[in-house]
Coordinates of C-alpha atoms and ligand atoms in Angstrom, one line a residue:
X29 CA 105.7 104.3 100.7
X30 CA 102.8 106.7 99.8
X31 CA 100.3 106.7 102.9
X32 CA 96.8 104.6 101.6
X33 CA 93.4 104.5 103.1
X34 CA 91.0 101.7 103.5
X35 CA 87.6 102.4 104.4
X36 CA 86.1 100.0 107.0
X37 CA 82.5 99.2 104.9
X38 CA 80.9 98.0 108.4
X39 CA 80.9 102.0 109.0
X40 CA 79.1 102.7 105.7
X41 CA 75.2 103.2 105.2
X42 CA 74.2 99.7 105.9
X43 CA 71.0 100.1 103.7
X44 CA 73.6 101.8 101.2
X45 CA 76.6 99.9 100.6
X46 CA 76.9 99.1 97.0
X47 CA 75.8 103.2 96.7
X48 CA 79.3 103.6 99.3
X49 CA 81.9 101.1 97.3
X50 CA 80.8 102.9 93.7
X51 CA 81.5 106.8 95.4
X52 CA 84.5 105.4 96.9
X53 CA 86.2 103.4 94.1
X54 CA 85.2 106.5 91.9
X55 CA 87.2 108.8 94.8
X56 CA 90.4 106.6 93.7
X57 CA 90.5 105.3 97.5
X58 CA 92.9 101.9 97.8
X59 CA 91.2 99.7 99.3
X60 CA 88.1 98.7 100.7
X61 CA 88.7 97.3 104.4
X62 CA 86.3 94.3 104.8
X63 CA 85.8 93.1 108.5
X64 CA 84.2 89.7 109.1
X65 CA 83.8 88.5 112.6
X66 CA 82.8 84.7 114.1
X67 CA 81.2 85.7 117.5
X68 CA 83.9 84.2 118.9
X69 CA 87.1 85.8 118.5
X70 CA 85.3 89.2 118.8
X71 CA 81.7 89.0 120.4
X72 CA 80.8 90.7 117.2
X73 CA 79.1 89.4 113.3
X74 CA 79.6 91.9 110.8
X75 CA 79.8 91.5 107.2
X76 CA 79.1 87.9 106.0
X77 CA 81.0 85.6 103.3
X78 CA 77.9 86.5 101.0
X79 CA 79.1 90.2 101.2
X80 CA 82.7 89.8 101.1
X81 CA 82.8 87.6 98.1
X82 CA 79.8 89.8 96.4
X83 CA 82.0 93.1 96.8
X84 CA 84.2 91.2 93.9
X85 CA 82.1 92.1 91.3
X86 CA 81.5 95.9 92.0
X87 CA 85.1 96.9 92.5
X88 CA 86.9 98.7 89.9
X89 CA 89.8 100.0 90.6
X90 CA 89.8 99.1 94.6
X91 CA 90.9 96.0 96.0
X92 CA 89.9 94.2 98.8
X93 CA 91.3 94.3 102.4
X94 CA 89.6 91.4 103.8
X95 CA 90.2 91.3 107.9
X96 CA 89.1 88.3 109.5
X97 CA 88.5 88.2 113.1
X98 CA 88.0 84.8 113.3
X99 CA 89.0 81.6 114.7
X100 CA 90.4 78.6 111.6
X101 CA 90.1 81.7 109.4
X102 CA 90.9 79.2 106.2
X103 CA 87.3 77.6 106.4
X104 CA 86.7 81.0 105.2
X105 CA 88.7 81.5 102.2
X106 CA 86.8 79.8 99.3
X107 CA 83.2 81.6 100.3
X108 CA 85.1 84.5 100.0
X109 CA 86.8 83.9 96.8
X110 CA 89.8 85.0 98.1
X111 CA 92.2 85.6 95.1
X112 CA 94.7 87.3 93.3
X113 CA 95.0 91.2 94.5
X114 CA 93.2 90.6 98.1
X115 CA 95.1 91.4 101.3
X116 CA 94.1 89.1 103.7
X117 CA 94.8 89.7 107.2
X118 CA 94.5 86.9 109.9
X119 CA 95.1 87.5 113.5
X120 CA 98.3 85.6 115.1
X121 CA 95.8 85.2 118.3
X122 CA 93.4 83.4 116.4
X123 CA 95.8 80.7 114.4
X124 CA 96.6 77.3 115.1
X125 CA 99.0 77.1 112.5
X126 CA 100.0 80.3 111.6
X127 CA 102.8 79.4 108.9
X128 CA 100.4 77.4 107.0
X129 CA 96.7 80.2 107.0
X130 CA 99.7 82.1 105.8
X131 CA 100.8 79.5 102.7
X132 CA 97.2 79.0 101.9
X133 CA 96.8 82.6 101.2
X134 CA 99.8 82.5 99.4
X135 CA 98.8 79.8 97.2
X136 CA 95.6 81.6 96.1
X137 CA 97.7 84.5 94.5
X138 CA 96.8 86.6 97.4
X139 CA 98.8 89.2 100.3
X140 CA 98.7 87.6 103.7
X141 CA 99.1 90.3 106.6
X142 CA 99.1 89.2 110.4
X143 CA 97.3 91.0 112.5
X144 CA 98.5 91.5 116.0
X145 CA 95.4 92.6 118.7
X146 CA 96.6 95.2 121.5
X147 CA 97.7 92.7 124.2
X148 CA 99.5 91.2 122.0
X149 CA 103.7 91.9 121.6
X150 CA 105.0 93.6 118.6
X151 CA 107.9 90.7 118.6
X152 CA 105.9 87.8 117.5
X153 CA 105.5 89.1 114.2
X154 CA 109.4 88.3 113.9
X155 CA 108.4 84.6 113.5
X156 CA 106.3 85.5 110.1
X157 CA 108.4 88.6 108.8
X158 CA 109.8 86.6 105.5
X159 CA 106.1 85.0 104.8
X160 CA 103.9 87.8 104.8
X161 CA 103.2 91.2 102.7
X162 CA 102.3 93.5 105.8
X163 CA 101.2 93.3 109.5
X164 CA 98.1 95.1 111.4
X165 CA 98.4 97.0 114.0
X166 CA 94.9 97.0 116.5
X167 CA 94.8 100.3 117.7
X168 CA 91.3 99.5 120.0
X169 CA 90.1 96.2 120.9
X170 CA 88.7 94.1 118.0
X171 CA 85.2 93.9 117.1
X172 CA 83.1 96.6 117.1
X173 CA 83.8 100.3 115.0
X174 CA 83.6 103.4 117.5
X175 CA 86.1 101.9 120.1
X176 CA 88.7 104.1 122.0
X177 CA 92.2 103.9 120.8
X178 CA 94.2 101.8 123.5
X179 CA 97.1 103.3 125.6
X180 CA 100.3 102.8 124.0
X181 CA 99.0 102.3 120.2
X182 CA 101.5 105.1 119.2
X183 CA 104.6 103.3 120.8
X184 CA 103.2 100.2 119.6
X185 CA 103.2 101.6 115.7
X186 CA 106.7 103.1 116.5
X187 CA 108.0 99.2 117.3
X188 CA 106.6 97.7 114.9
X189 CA 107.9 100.3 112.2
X190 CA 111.2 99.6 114.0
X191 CA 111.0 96.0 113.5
X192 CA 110.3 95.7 110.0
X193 CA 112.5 98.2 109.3
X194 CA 115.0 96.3 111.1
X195 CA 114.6 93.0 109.4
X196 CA 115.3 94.8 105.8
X197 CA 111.8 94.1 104.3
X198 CA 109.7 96.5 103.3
X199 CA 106.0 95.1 104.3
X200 CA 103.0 97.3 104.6
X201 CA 102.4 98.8 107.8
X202 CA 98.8 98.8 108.2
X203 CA 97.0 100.7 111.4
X204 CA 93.2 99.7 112.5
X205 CA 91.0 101.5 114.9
X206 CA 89.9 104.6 115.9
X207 CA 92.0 106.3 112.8
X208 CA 90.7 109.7 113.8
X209 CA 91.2 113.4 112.5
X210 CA 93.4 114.2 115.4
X211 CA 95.2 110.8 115.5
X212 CA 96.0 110.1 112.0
X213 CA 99.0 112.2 111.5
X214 CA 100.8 111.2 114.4
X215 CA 100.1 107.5 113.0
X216 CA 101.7 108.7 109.9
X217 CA 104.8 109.7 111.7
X218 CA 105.3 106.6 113.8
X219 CA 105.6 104.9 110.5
X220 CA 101.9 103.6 109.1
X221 CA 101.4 103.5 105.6
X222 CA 98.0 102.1 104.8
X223 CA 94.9 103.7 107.3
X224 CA 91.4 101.9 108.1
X225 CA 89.0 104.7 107.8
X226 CA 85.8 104.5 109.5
X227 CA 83.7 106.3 112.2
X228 CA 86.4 107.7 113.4
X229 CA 87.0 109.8 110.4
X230 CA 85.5 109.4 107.0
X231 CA 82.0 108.0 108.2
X232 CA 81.6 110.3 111.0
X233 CA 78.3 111.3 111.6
X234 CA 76.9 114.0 109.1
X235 CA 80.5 113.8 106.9
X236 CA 80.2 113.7 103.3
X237 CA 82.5 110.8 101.1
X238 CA 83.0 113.8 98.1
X239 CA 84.9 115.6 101.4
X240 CA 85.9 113.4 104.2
X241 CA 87.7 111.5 101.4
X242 CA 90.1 114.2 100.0
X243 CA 90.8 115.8 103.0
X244 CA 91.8 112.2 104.8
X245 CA 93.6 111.6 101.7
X246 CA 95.7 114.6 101.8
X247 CA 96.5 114.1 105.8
X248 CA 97.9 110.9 105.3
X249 CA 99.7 111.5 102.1
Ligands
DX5_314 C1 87.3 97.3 114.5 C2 87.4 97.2 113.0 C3 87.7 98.5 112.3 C4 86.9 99.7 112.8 C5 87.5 101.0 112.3 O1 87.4 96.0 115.0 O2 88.5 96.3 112.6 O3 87.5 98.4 110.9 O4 85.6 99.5 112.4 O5 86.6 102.0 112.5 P1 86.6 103.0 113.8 O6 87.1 104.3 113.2 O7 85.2 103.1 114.2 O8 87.5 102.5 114.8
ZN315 ZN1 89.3 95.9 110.6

C-alpha cells in the first residue's frame, strides 16, 4: 500500500484554516487528520463538532480522518456528519462498548479505525481485526501536537504490522505523533502506511505547504 499523509489541522494557522485545507486538497494530500478532544480523555479541546462537520463542504478531493479523543465518542457522530468516505478513529481506551462505536460507524457508510494510546498492548486490537478498516498507532501521549515520541513507538509499529499481517487482512496502518523528518522513514519501514503530519514536520515553524508537502510526500512514498 502506497504510504499516505494526513495533516493534523490543529497544527495549521488557526486564524487560517480554510486558507490551509484549500492549499492542501489542491497539493493532492489524502486526508485531512481532524482531532477533537473532550477534556477528559485528553486534558485537551481542540477542534469542535462545528469545525469538523463544516470542513465537509470545503473538501474536494481530501477526505476526512476524524480522531476522536473522547469518552462515548458516538454522541459525536451526527454533529459531525459522519458519513460515507470518513475514517473515523475511536480509541479502544475510551469505549464502553467497543463492537458496537465500531457498527455505528459502519452503519453510516463510514471506516472505523481503533486507536490504541502508548500504554496500551498491540494485542487488544485482535478482538476488532475483522470489524475495522485500520488501527492507530499513538506514537506520544494523546492530546496536545509538539509531544515527544514515546520509547518503544518503533517496536510498537513493527507489532502491530506483524499482527495484521498475521491475521490475513490488509487494514490501514495508521501512525500519529511526532511524525518527524528524521522519524518518518523508519515508520515507513516498520510497516505504516498512512502518516499524521503536523508540527513535527509539515507545519514546522517557518515551513512552507508548496514544500514541506512534496518533500514529506516523496519520504513516505
Ligand atoms: C496528538 C494529535 C496529533 C498531533 C500530531 O494528540 O493526535 O494529530 O497533533 O502532530 P505532532 O507532529 O505535533 O505530534
Ligand atoms: Zn490525531
Amino acid at each position: 500500500m502506497k504510504g499516505m499523509l494526513s495533516p493534523s489541522l490543529m497544527c495549521a494557522d488557526p486564524l487560517n484554516l480554510q486558507a490551509e485545507i484549500e492549499k492542501l486538497d489542491a497539493l493532492g494530500v489524502d486526508y485531512i487528520h481532524l482531532d477533537f478532544m473532550d477534556n477528559k480523555f485528553v486534558p485537551n479541546l481542540t477542534l469542535d463538532t462545528n469545525l469538523v462537520r463544516a470542513v465537509k463542504g470545503v473538501l474536494r478531493n481530501m477526505k476526512r480522518d476524524i480522531h476522536i479523543m473522547a469518552y462515548e465518542p458516538e454522541q459525536y457522530f451526527d454533529r459531525m456528519e459522519i458519513g460515507s468516505g470518513d475514517i473515523v478513529s475511536v480509541h479502544y481506551e475510551a469505549c464502553e462498548n467497543l463492537h458496537e462505536v465500531i457498527a455505528d460507524i459502519r452503519s453510516r457508510g463510514a471506516s472505523p479505525f481503533v486507536a490504541i494510546s502508548p500504554d496500551t498492548k498491540p494485542e487488544v486490537i485482535l478482538d476488532y481485526i475483522e470489524e475495522i478498516d485500520g488501527v492507530v498507532v499513538m506514537t506520544v501521549y494523546p492530546g496536545f501536537a509538539g509531544a515527544p515520541l514515546v520509547d518503544g513507538s518503533f517496536d510498537k509499529l513493527s507489532a502491530v504490522r506483524k499482527l495484521i499481517d498475521d491475521s490475513g487482512s490488509n487494514i490501514i496502518l495508521e501512525v500519529d505523533g511526532h511524525v518527524s523528518w528524521d522519524y518518518c522513514q523508519k515508520m515507513r519501514r516498520c510497516g505504516a502506511d498512512l502518516f499524521v503530519a503536523g508540527s513535527s514536520s509539515i507545519f514546522g515553524k517557518g515551513l512552507k505547504l508548496d514544500d514541506s508537502v512534496p518533500k514529506m510526500t516523496e519520504l513516505i512514498k
